[in-house]
Amino acid sequence: MSTFHLSRRSVLAGTAAVTAVVSLPLGQGQAAAVTPATGGYRWRNAVQGGTGFITGVLFHPSVRGLAYLRTDIGGAYRWDDRTDRWIPLTDHLGWDDWNLLGVEAMAVDPAHPNRVYLSLGTYAQSWAGNGAVLRSEDRGATWQRTDLTVKFGANEDGRGCGERLLVDPRDSDTLWLGTRHDGLLKSTDRGATFKTVSFPAAPSATGQGITLLVAAGRSVYAGWGDSDGTAGKPNLYRTSDGTTWEAVPGQPAGNAAKVPVRAAYDRHTRELYVTYANAPGPNGQSDGSVHKLRTTNGKWSEVTPVKPGGATNDGGTDSFGYGGVAVDARNPGTVVVSTNNRWSLVDTLYRSTDGGRTWRSLKDKAVLDVSETPYLTFGADKPKFGWWIQAVGLDPYDSRHIVYGTGATLYGTRDLKHWAPQIRGVEEASIRQLISPPSGTAHLLSGSGDIGVMYHERLTASPSRGMASNPVFGTATGLSLAAAKPSYVVRAGWGDNGNGAFSNDGGKTWAPFKAQPDVAKSAPGPISTNADGSVLLWSFGTANPGYRSADNGAGWSEVASFPKGAVPVADPVDPARFYAFDTTTGTLFASTDSGRTFTARATGLNSGDTEFQLVAAPGRSGDLWLSLKWNGLYRSTDGGATFTKVASCWASYTLGFGKAAEGASYPALYMVGSTETITAVYRSDDEAKTWVRVNDDQHQWGWIGATITGDPRVHGRVYIATNGRGVQYGEPVR
């Protein structure tokens, strides 16, 4: 997932690092303002299969079949060996806690198998909230929460480092927590409170701080990511008594400019393996190494499998860093490490059975089976072994069971040759668009960040067609269906071979537009087709006009009167009508000549706010609904000439429609918004006169303000776009 880079907060002064402690069973939050839907809702993911960066995986050293997984924006999971799937652990985090869906680090207690800890915080920027630690005594079924005054960066550079959280090997009540900008924190009450402790290195406002914490016998080692490259400057520290930290002697001089990314301790040989790279990753690495330290005598040895910098067959340079590392709990001297950011020759895992003297690449004879998640080919003939490999796990009870995370999935093997995604239950896509067609095979089309558009012929399995191809998009920016001709769909997005495409079979197959405006490659935005599919309108950001095509994308003409940066919305009945909302002036614009010209209608609607959503009620001409966040929900029944505020809710972030209730003449409305005190998911069967809450405190998924839609064929079914937990869909328990 992408990373935002804005100004970082200043280094925390003082020692107090805890501001609040909340005892919280899984999913507890504010009381809902309205009665939940009768009988409740059942919530599931529309299966895509992974679709995001797996930043950490952790096998429990004392319990067979117990493991945990973390992601950069989509929460944490526990492996359920009985059902062969991952169980989400943080879906209870609600709207106000959106920043806590990114998991910076996790830790388990070898002596107490039911204990697990998470440090949460997606961004360390000034606009993001502070971090928190969750602690559980029942493997994440229920949590207690400690709010901190420091920030974490689970979706920033260095998010694949770690783990930055550790239970002290001497005392299960002691927890160490490394931060990026605020030094080292320590808890002596199992994470209930934290204090800043003395550490030999000073944090940098723009650096990585403590990148890893690992136990080696009764000692704790800490990696430091802010060394400036000065010869002999340490980047690995340790404490033997839990109080005093010192630089580890004899560190390799060539590593002064490198970041310690991961570390693993072989208790049989008493050797600590450390991977290094010249940047924290997952991007930007061009050099790296692997070293091991014999902790009994302090001797360092370089055991790098292949040194970066060699020539490639195409005349380029084989540049990369090293990322993940795991040791075999059963076989002394057996270790696995991963390369990272090796784009030319593709990343791999190296495995050694003799303490790093010799290595073999597991990629070279690997057989990859992605039939369960076909999108992993990304439009190519076959999948690659992976990229962004910084999370590597080796099962302590099965030496041939290895897993590794990539930017899209978690691969696993049980024979060191055959690999397949071990990802069931994990959904991390950031969803941008949703369409539920009124007819056809698929009940859902989705547009996502990083993985383009998918055609969901089934909701319980990853789409068999994978990502929409011809062309393949990285991130989808627009998706639209012709209301009176639902077999016709158009899409837009970031692609290397075109930025727009159309489908005549409801999204099963696609063809690129024959032409596109010059600006499309640098600023592809939302796109819309009118009711009969005869006209397309495409928006290209606030610096550019809109463009119109009346020949299926073969030619485009500028629409000077279209408000720059607006989202075009087609009338679902009248092919001549389009609408667009100008956020800079708070004005609704409309076209009655098939998008050739736009004129202003209603004005003064929340001028200056860039976040809104305008939707048209299906089967009705000129029936518009405008969600203006905390400024409320507005409705027009005259094509945008006038709007009336809806009194039944005070905040509306996104709105959609589904099949009408039995006996009702108007479609069901679904909204992410607030009727009184809580932001939640609501349904109305009476044109927004009253609402029922359809999600619950265990199913909140952080920020869910992108888009929502009901199913036009199944009353009560609703699809929700999340920012890191994929597509969630709910159905009434009947």
C-alpha positions as a printed Julia matrix, in Angstrom:
734×3 Matrix{Float64}:
   0.0     0.0     0.0
   1.15    3.52   -0.69
   2.81    5.7     1.91
   2.15    9.34    2.69
   5.16   11.54    3.49
   4.4    14.76    5.33
   6.05   16.51    8.24
   6.86   14.28   11.18
   6.1    15.09   14.8
   8.88   16.3    17.08
  10.67   13.94   19.44
   8.72   13.35   22.64
  10.2    15.01   25.68
   9.94   13.44   29.12
   9.08    9.91   30.15
   5.3     9.67   30.34
   4.1     7.68   27.36
   0.65    6.56   28.42
  -2.41    8.77   28.36
  -5.26    6.33   28.83
  -5.95    2.69   29.53
  -9.2     1.25   28.24
 -10.49   -2.21   29.16
 -12.12   -3.26   25.92
 -13.7    -6.54   24.91
 -13.49   -7.21   21.2
 -15.68   -4.73   19.37
 -16.85   -2.64   22.3
 -17.53    0.98   21.4
 -20.14    3.64   21.85
 -23.74    2.6    22.12
 -25.56    2.79   18.81
 -28.01    5.63   18.43
 -30.64    3.47   16.77
 -31.91   -0.06   17.19
 -29.88   -2.61   15.19
 -31.59   -4.35   12.3
 -34.01   -7.01   13.5
 -32.22  -10.35   13.68
 -28.84   -8.76   13.04
 -26.5    -8.97   10.07
 -23.9   -11.51    9.06
 -20.71   -9.92    7.74
 -18.16  -11.5     5.43
 -15.51  -10.49    2.93
 -16.16  -10.64   -0.77
 -13.1   -12.8    -1.38
 -10.23  -11.34   -3.35
  -7.41  -13.04   -1.47
  -4.71  -11.03    0.28
  -4.2    -8.05   -2.06
  -1.9    -6.1     0.26
   1.52   -5.93    1.9
   2.11   -8.57    4.55
   4.6    -6.82    6.83
   5.07   -9.47    9.52
   4.35  -13.11   10.3
   5.07  -14.71   13.64
   4.86  -18.4    14.58
   4.35  -19.02   18.28
   7.41  -20.89   19.54
   5.5   -23.0    22.06
   2.22  -23.93   20.38
   1.87  -25.99   17.23
  -0.31  -24.34   14.59
  -0.5   -20.91   16.26
   0.69  -17.91   14.25
  -0.03  -14.22   13.82
   0.15  -11.93   10.82
   0.24   -8.16   10.49
  -0.44   -5.8     7.59
   0.4    -2.18    6.86
  -3.18   -0.84    6.68
  -5.49   -3.82    7.26
  -5.03   -4.95   10.85
  -3.77   -8.2    12.36
  -4.83  -11.85   12.07
  -4.46  -15.14   13.95
  -4.03  -18.45   12.15
  -6.74  -21.03   12.88
  -5.2   -24.42   12.22
  -8.57  -26.2    12.42
 -10.14  -24.25    9.58
  -6.95  -23.5     7.65
  -7.58  -19.76    7.58
  -6.67  -16.47    9.19
  -9.04  -14.84   11.69
  -9.16  -11.01   11.71
  -8.44   -9.54   15.15
  -8.94   -5.79   14.77
 -12.22   -5.32   12.88
 -13.69   -3.8    16.03
 -11.66   -0.61   15.56
 -14.1     2.07   14.51
 -14.29    5.28   12.52
 -12.46    7.48   15.01
  -9.68    4.87   15.31
  -8.98    4.57   11.59
  -5.27    5.24   12.17
  -5.0     2.11   14.31
  -5.73   -0.32   11.45
  -2.03   -0.26   10.56
  -0.04   -2.69   12.73
   3.52   -1.55   13.41
   4.58   -4.62   15.4
   3.38   -7.69   17.28
   4.71   -9.93   20.05
   3.87  -13.22   21.73
   4.87  -14.58   25.13
   6.66  -17.95   24.81
   5.77  -18.81   28.42
   2.1   -17.82   28.2
   0.66  -18.96   24.85
  -2.61  -17.06   25.17
  -0.94  -13.67   25.4
  -0.46  -11.51   22.33
   0.42   -7.84   21.89
   0.01   -5.37   19.01
   1.36   -1.85   18.54
  -0.96    0.11   16.27
  -0.58    3.31   14.28
  -0.61    3.74   10.51
   1.03    7.14   10.13
   3.43    9.21   12.19
   2.35   12.47   10.57
   0.93   15.43   12.49
  -2.55   14.86   11.04
  -2.69   11.26   12.26
  -3.66   10.16   15.74
  -1.27    8.75   18.32
  -0.48    5.08   18.53
  -1.85    2.46   20.88
  -0.97   -0.97   22.23
  -3.52   -3.77   22.38
  -2.93   -6.67   24.75
  -4.87   -9.9    24.98
  -4.97  -12.86   27.34
  -7.04  -15.01   24.97
  -5.19  -14.9    21.63
  -6.97  -11.78   20.45
 -10.57  -12.78   21.18
 -10.76   -9.8    23.57
  -8.42   -6.88   24.05
  -7.34   -4.26   26.52
  -6.02   -1.03   25.07
  -3.36    1.44   26.12
  -3.35    4.77   24.29
   0.11    6.32   23.88
   1.48    9.79   23.26
   3.81    8.56   20.51
   3.11    7.83   16.87
   3.84    4.77   14.76
   4.21    4.34   10.99
   2.77    0.99    9.94
   2.27    2.28    6.38
   5.5     4.26    6.13
   9.02    3.35    5.04
  10.42    0.69    7.33
   7.1    -1.03    7.91
   8.61   -4.38    7.0
  11.29   -4.08    9.69
  10.9    -5.64   13.1
   9.54   -6.79   15.21
   9.65   -3.57   17.23
   7.74   -5.16   20.13
   9.1    -7.88   22.45
   8.3    -9.73   25.65
  11.43   -9.72   27.81
  12.97  -13.22   27.99
  13.66  -12.77   31.72
  10.23  -11.57   32.79
   6.86  -12.04   31.08
   5.51   -8.91   32.74
   8.1    -6.75   30.95
   7.42   -5.52   27.44
   9.83   -3.57   25.22
   8.49   -1.22   22.55
  10.71    0.43   19.95
   9.54    3.63   18.29
  10.61    5.53   15.2
  10.99    8.98   16.73
  10.59    8.63   20.49
  13.23    6.18   21.58
  12.66    3.01   23.58
   9.62    2.42   25.79
   9.29   -0.17   28.53
   6.32   -1.63   30.37
   6.58   -3.65   33.57
   2.85   -4.4    33.83
   2.28   -6.33   30.6
   1.54   -3.31   28.48
  -0.86   -1.48   30.77
   1.53    1.49   31.07
   4.77    2.5    29.34
   7.69    4.76   30.19
  10.55    6.05   28.1
  13.86    4.5    29.17
  17.43    5.53   28.58
  18.89    4.36   25.27
  22.38    5.16   23.89
  21.21    6.5    20.52
  19.2     9.69   19.98
  16.18    9.59   17.66
  16.14   11.52   14.41
  13.02   13.42   13.42
  13.16   11.93    9.92
  14.63    8.5    10.68
  13.62    5.01   11.62
  14.64    4.84   15.27
  14.49    1.31   16.66
  13.9    -1.09   13.78
  13.9    -4.41   15.64
  13.93   -6.05   19.05
  14.92   -9.67   19.47
  15.7   -11.96   22.39
  18.94  -13.95   22.33
  19.03  -16.14   25.4
  18.44  -13.8    28.33
  19.67  -10.73   26.45
  17.7    -8.32   24.27
  19.11   -6.81   21.09
  17.81   -3.65   19.39
  18.45   -2.55   15.81
  18.96    1.14   15.18
  17.97    2.69   11.85
  19.27    6.24   12.25
  23.01    5.75   11.85
  24.43    8.34    9.49
  27.12    6.22    7.86
  30.0     7.38   10.04
  32.62    4.65   10.15
  32.32    2.56   13.27
  29.0     4.1    14.33
  26.9     1.28   15.83
  23.46    0.25   14.7
  22.94   -2.72   17.01
  22.6    -2.47   20.79
  21.91   -4.9    23.62
  21.03   -5.21   27.26
  21.95   -8.17   29.43
  20.33   -6.95   32.63
  17.19   -5.24   31.34
  18.46   -1.86   32.51
  21.68   -0.84   30.81
  22.04   -0.72   27.03
  25.36   -0.78   25.18
  26.54   -0.94   21.59
  27.34   -4.48   20.51
  31.16   -4.66   20.09
  32.89   -5.45   16.84
  30.07   -4.55   14.47
  31.04   -4.84   10.79
  32.42   -1.48    9.69
  30.73   -1.7     6.31
  27.3    -1.73    7.94
  27.5     1.75    9.44
  25.38    3.14    6.62
  22.92    0.25    6.62
  19.68   -0.39    8.45
  19.24   -3.58   10.52
  15.99   -4.88    9.03
  15.31   -8.2    10.8
  17.05  -10.57   13.21
  16.61  -14.18   14.36
  18.37  -16.17   17.07
  19.45  -19.8    16.76
  19.3   -21.09   20.33
  21.19  -24.27   19.39
  24.29  -22.54   18.04
  23.76  -19.32   20.04
  24.13  -17.26   16.92
  22.16  -14.14   16.02
  21.47  -13.57   12.32
  20.85   -9.98   11.18
  19.77   -8.78    7.73
  20.85   -5.35    6.53
  19.94   -2.97    3.72
  20.97    0.54    2.77
  17.37    1.72    3.2
  14.57    0.49    5.46
  12.4    -0.61    2.56
  10.25   -1.89    1.15
  11.4     0.41   -1.68
  14.71    2.16   -2.25
  17.11   -0.64   -1.33
  20.11   -1.25   -3.59
  22.62   -2.86   -1.24
  22.51   -5.21    1.72
  24.12   -8.07    3.6
  23.57  -10.81    6.15
  25.78  -11.14    9.22
  25.74  -13.42   12.21
  27.02  -12.87   15.72
  28.15  -15.73   17.93
  26.84  -14.42   21.22
  29.12  -16.62   23.34
  32.34  -14.94   22.17
  31.24  -11.81   20.28
  32.61  -12.99   16.93
  30.98  -11.55   13.82
  30.85  -13.34   10.45
  29.45  -12.23    7.13
  27.2   -14.9     5.62
  25.63  -12.95    2.76
  24.26  -15.43    0.18
  24.81  -13.18   -2.85
  26.28   -9.71   -2.7
  24.29   -7.02   -4.53
  25.91   -5.08   -7.36
  26.58   -7.8    -9.89
  25.66   -7.56  -13.54
  22.4    -8.88  -14.93
  21.92  -10.6   -18.27
  20.42   -7.48  -19.8
  23.41   -5.34  -18.87
  21.86   -3.87  -15.74
  22.92   -4.08  -12.12
  21.59   -6.64   -9.67
  20.78   -4.23   -6.86
  18.73   -5.2    -3.79
  18.76   -5.42   -0.01
  18.09   -8.19    2.46
  14.84   -8.4     4.4
  13.35  -11.34    6.27
  15.19  -13.95    8.31
  14.03  -17.02   10.21
  15.85  -19.9    11.89
  14.83  -23.54   12.22
  13.93  -24.36   15.81
  14.62  -28.05   15.21
  17.79  -28.07   13.12
  20.87  -26.12   14.27
  22.4   -23.89   11.63
  19.37  -23.93    9.33
  18.32  -20.41    8.37
  16.25  -18.71    5.67
  16.72  -15.11    4.47
  14.98  -13.06    1.79
  16.14  -10.52   -0.72
  14.08   -7.37   -1.12
  13.63   -4.79   -3.86
  15.35   -7.05   -6.38
  13.36   -6.06   -9.43
  15.58   -7.19  -12.27
  16.26  -10.79  -11.21
  13.18  -11.07   -8.95
  13.36  -11.57   -5.19
  14.01  -14.95   -3.65
  14.51  -16.84   -0.42
  17.92  -18.32    0.33
  18.18  -21.33    2.64
  21.27  -22.61    4.41
  21.69  -25.76    6.5
  25.27  -25.07    7.58
  25.06  -21.75    9.36
  25.35  -19.62    6.26
  28.48  -21.14    4.73
  26.5   -22.26    1.67
  23.07  -21.26    0.37
  20.56  -22.28   -2.24
  17.83  -20.17   -3.77
  14.38  -21.61   -3.15
  13.02  -19.64   -6.1
  15.09  -21.55   -8.64
  13.07  -24.77   -8.44
   9.88  -23.3    -7.04
   6.51  -24.31   -8.46
   3.94  -21.58   -7.82
   0.23  -22.42   -7.77
  -1.97  -19.31   -7.66
  -5.18  -20.96   -8.83
  -6.88  -19.94   -5.6
  -6.02  -16.26   -6.17
  -5.57  -15.85   -9.95
  -4.99  -12.09   -9.79
  -1.41  -12.8    -8.69
  -0.36  -13.16  -12.31
  -1.06   -9.41  -12.71
  -1.9    -9.96  -16.36
   1.25  -11.96  -17.12
   1.53  -15.6   -18.17
   2.6   -16.72  -14.72
   3.22  -15.21  -11.3
   6.57  -14.07   -9.98
   8.07  -15.4    -6.78
   7.29  -12.11   -5.1
   8.45   -8.64   -4.18
   8.65   -6.65   -0.95
   9.72   -9.8     0.93
  10.49   -8.65    4.45
   8.29  -11.03    6.45
   9.57  -14.62    6.63
   8.4   -17.31    9.02
   9.65  -20.85    9.65
   7.29  -23.18   11.5
   9.01  -24.33   14.73
   7.17  -27.66   14.46
   7.72  -28.33   10.75
  11.09  -27.52    9.21
   9.72  -27.65    5.67
   6.86  -25.26    6.36
   8.05  -21.79    5.35
   5.92  -18.74    4.67
   6.85  -15.33    3.32
   4.91  -12.14    2.76
   4.92  -10.07   -0.4
   3.3    -6.83   -1.48
   0.15   -8.8    -2.32
  -0.01  -12.14   -0.51
   1.54  -14.71    1.82
   3.12  -17.7     0.09
   3.71  -20.97    1.91
   5.33  -24.35    1.26
   5.52  -27.65    3.1
   8.09  -29.33    0.89
  10.44  -26.44   -0.08
   9.37  -26.73   -3.72
   5.63  -26.26   -4.15
   4.32  -22.87   -3.09
   0.79  -21.48   -2.91
  -0.89  -18.55   -1.2
  -1.59  -19.34    2.45
  -3.91  -16.39    2.66
  -7.48  -17.53    3.32
  -9.25  -14.99    5.47
  -6.83  -12.13    4.8
  -8.28   -9.27    2.77
  -6.35   -6.02    2.65
  -7.44   -4.19   -0.48
  -8.2    -0.49   -0.31
 -11.5    -0.31   -2.19
 -12.3     2.77   -4.27
 -15.39    1.84   -6.34
 -18.24   -0.65   -6.11
 -20.99   -1.55   -8.58
 -23.67   -4.18   -8.04
 -25.25   -4.77  -11.48
 -29.01   -5.26  -11.74
 -28.54   -8.31  -13.96
 -25.9   -10.65  -15.3
 -23.61  -13.25  -13.75
 -21.74  -11.07  -11.31
 -23.38   -9.47   -8.31
 -20.34   -7.22   -7.79
 -17.63   -5.28   -9.6
 -14.93   -3.68   -7.48
 -12.23   -1.11   -8.15
  -9.24   -1.04   -5.8
  -5.94    0.58   -5.09
  -3.0    -1.48   -6.44
  -5.11   -4.3    -7.97
  -7.38   -2.54  -10.44
 -10.87   -3.87  -11.18
 -12.29   -7.32  -10.39
 -15.35   -9.15  -11.65
 -16.84  -11.15   -8.77
 -18.81  -13.99  -10.27
 -18.81  -15.46   -6.77
 -18.5   -13.64   -3.46
 -16.88  -16.59   -1.7
 -13.91  -17.14   -4.01
 -11.26  -14.94   -5.57
 -12.43  -13.89   -9.07
 -11.44  -16.56  -11.55
 -10.5   -13.91  -14.1
  -8.21  -12.18  -11.66
  -7.7    -8.48  -12.33
  -9.37   -6.93  -15.34
  -6.87   -6.92  -18.18
  -6.56   -5.21  -21.56
  -5.23   -3.04  -20.04
  -4.18   -4.0   -16.51
  -4.48   -1.19  -13.97
  -2.51   -0.8   -10.8
  -5.03    1.47   -9.09
  -8.57    1.98  -10.36
  -9.8     5.58  -10.43
 -13.23    5.15  -12.03
 -15.91    2.54  -12.67
 -19.33    3.14  -14.23
 -22.22    1.09  -15.61
 -24.88    2.21  -18.1
 -28.1     2.05  -16.08
 -30.34    1.19  -19.03
 -27.75   -1.08  -20.64
 -26.0    -2.85  -17.72
 -23.9    -5.01  -20.0
 -21.89   -1.88  -20.82
 -19.26   -0.86  -18.24
 -16.31    1.53  -18.4
 -13.31    1.85  -16.12
 -10.33    4.15  -15.65
  -7.08    3.87  -13.75
  -3.3     3.9   -13.67
  -1.97    1.61  -16.37
   1.14    1.2   -18.49
  -0.83    0.4   -21.65
  -3.75    2.77  -21.51
  -5.84    4.36  -18.79
  -9.38    3.57  -19.89
 -11.35    0.56  -21.1
 -14.88   -0.61  -21.84
 -16.77   -3.88  -21.57
 -19.84   -5.09  -23.45
 -20.4    -8.16  -21.3
 -20.84   -6.66  -17.85
 -17.15   -6.58  -16.98
 -16.09  -10.11  -17.93
 -13.82   -8.95  -20.74
 -12.44   -5.55  -21.64
 -11.05   -3.57  -24.56
  -8.99   -0.39  -24.24
 -10.28    2.91  -25.57
  -8.89    3.48  -29.04
  -7.74    6.91  -27.93
  -7.5     8.96  -24.77
  -6.81   12.6   -23.89
  -3.11   13.37  -23.45
  -3.67   14.17  -19.79
  -5.06   10.69  -19.06
  -1.67    9.11  -18.5
  -0.65   11.57  -15.79
  -4.02   12.23  -14.16
  -6.62    9.53  -14.81
  -9.68   10.31  -12.73
 -13.3     9.22  -12.35
 -15.3     8.3   -15.45
 -19.02    7.97  -16.13
 -21.22    6.6   -18.88
 -24.73    7.86  -19.49
 -27.87    5.73  -19.19
 -27.64    4.07  -22.6
 -23.84    3.96  -22.87
 -23.66    6.37  -25.8
 -21.62    9.08  -24.06
 -18.62    9.03  -21.73
 -17.41   11.81  -19.43
 -13.92   11.62  -17.94
 -12.48   13.89  -15.23
  -8.76   14.62  -14.82
  -8.19   16.53  -11.61
  -8.56   20.14  -10.56
  -5.97   21.39  -13.05
  -7.71   20.02  -16.14
 -11.08   20.23  -17.88
 -13.36   17.25  -18.36
 -13.46   15.33  -21.62
 -16.34   13.78  -23.53
 -16.54   10.9   -25.98
 -19.57    9.92  -28.08
 -17.87    7.08  -29.94
 -16.87    4.65  -27.2
 -13.52    6.26  -26.51
 -12.29    6.59  -30.08
 -12.26   10.37  -29.88
 -12.45   12.93  -27.08
 -13.42   16.58  -26.9
 -12.87   19.07  -24.11
 -15.87   20.16  -22.04
 -14.86   23.63  -20.87
 -17.94   24.15  -18.7
 -17.44   20.94  -16.73
 -16.21   21.86  -13.21
 -12.57   20.88  -12.93
 -11.92   17.92  -10.66
 -15.6    17.04  -10.27
 -16.95   13.5   -10.38
 -19.36   13.05  -13.32
 -22.66   11.39  -12.4
 -25.08   10.14  -15.04
 -28.84   10.33  -14.75
 -30.04    6.69  -14.6
 -33.06    7.32  -16.86
 -32.39   10.24  -19.22
 -29.3     9.71  -21.44
 -29.06   13.46  -22.04
 -28.5    14.33  -18.37
 -25.28   14.43  -16.38
 -24.52   16.03  -13.01
 -21.35   17.23  -11.27
 -20.71   18.88   -7.92
 -18.09   21.63   -7.7
 -16.58   21.46   -4.22
 -14.73   24.77   -4.52
 -17.98   26.74   -4.79
 -20.49   24.28   -3.41
 -22.42   24.34   -6.68
 -24.33   21.58   -8.43
 -23.83   21.64  -12.2
 -26.07   19.84  -14.67
 -26.05   19.01  -18.36
 -29.14   18.36  -20.46
 -27.32   17.98  -23.78
 -25.47   14.72  -23.16
 -22.51   16.33  -21.45
 -21.62   18.94  -24.08
 -22.26   21.86  -21.71
 -22.89   22.26  -17.99
 -24.74   25.03  -16.18
 -24.95   25.91  -12.49
 -28.04   25.01  -10.52
 -28.16   24.84   -6.72
 -25.4    26.82   -4.97
 -24.02   27.35   -1.47
 -23.74   23.66   -0.62
 -20.75   23.33    1.73
 -18.31   25.37   -0.34
 -14.64   24.52    0.0
 -14.88   20.93    1.28
 -13.23   18.51   -1.12
 -14.85   15.34    0.21
 -18.42   14.58   -0.8
 -20.48   12.06   -2.72
 -23.23   12.7    -5.25
 -25.43    9.74   -6.26
 -28.54    9.36   -8.39
 -31.42    7.15   -7.3
 -31.89    4.22   -9.7
 -34.93    4.22  -11.95
 -35.68    7.91  -11.36
 -34.67   10.97  -13.3
 -33.35   13.96  -11.4
 -33.51   12.28   -7.96
 -30.12   13.18   -6.44
 -28.6    12.62   -3.01
 -25.57   14.57   -1.8
 -23.48   13.39    1.15
 -21.5    16.27    2.68
 -19.8    14.52    5.6
 -20.58   16.22    8.93
 -22.58   18.86    7.08
 -25.24   16.27    6.49
 -27.25   14.63    3.74
 -29.19   16.58    1.08
 -31.72   15.52   -1.53
 -32.93   17.02   -4.8
 -35.91   15.78   -6.78
 -35.67   18.4    -9.54
 -32.35   17.54  -11.13
 -30.26   19.64   -8.77
 -32.16   22.92   -9.02
 -32.86   22.8    -5.29
 -31.72   20.64   -2.39
 -33.36   19.92    0.96
 -31.43   18.77    4.0
 -32.43   15.36    5.33
 -33.35   15.69    8.99
 -32.86   12.06   10.04
 -29.04   12.18   10.16
 -26.45   14.83   10.95
 -23.5    13.27    9.07
 -23.34   11.34    5.82
 -20.09   10.15    4.25
 -21.26    7.79    1.53
 -24.66    6.63    0.27
 -25.89    3.88   -2.03
 -29.02    2.05   -3.12
 -30.25   -1.53   -3.16
 -33.38   -3.56   -3.8
 -36.51   -2.14   -2.2
 -38.05   -3.87    0.78
 -41.1    -6.01    0.18
 -44.06   -3.7    -0.35
 -41.9    -0.59   -0.69
 -41.82    1.46   -3.87
 -38.48    3.2    -3.27
 -35.06    1.51   -3.27
 -33.4     0.73    0.04
 -30.81    3.32    1.05
 -27.49    2.38    2.67
 -25.33    4.96    4.36
 -22.13    5.33    6.29
 -22.96    8.24    8.55
 -24.27    9.34   11.92
 -27.84    9.59   13.12
 -26.88   10.75   16.61
 -23.53    9.92   18.2
 -21.87    7.04   16.36
 -20.58    6.71   12.82
 -21.91    3.41   11.53
 -23.58    1.6     8.63
 -27.31    2.21    8.27
 -30.21    1.12    6.07
 -33.43    2.97    5.37
 -36.45    1.43    3.69
 -38.55    4.63    3.76
 -36.57    7.24    1.8
 -34.37    8.24    4.77
 -37.22    9.0     7.16
 -35.85    6.41    9.6
 -32.69    4.3     9.78
 -31.6     1.0    11.3
 -27.98    0.26   12.09
 -26.84   -2.86   10.24
 -23.25   -3.25   11.42
 -22.25   -3.87   15.04
 -19.37   -3.02   17.34
 -17.38   -6.07   16.25
 -17.59   -5.06   12.58
 -16.43   -1.48   12.04
 -13.21   -1.65    9.95
 -11.91    1.85   10.68
 -12.5     4.39    7.92
 -15.24    3.21    5.54
 -16.12    6.48    3.81
 -15.14    5.67    0.21
 -18.29    4.06   -1.18
 -21.22    1.83   -0.31
 -23.88    0.12   -2.41
 -26.74   -2.26   -1.94
 -27.52   -5.23   -4.14
 -30.36   -4.42   -6.6
 -31.36   -8.09   -6.66
 -31.23   -8.99   -2.95
 -32.95   -6.8    -0.39
 -30.81   -6.2     2.68
 -27.49   -7.12    1.09
 -24.99   -4.28    1.27
 -21.39   -3.94    0.06
 -18.95   -1.65    1.89
 -15.6    -0.38    0.68
 -12.95   -0.42    3.4
  -9.5     1.13    3.43
  -7.54   -2.02    4.15
 -10.07   -4.79    4.82
 -11.3    -5.29    1.28
 -14.98   -5.48    0.38
 -17.21   -6.3     3.33
 -20.73   -7.45    2.6
 -23.56   -7.93    5.01
 -26.83   -9.81    4.81
 -29.7    -9.98    7.29
 -29.8   -13.05    9.46
 -33.14  -14.48    8.39
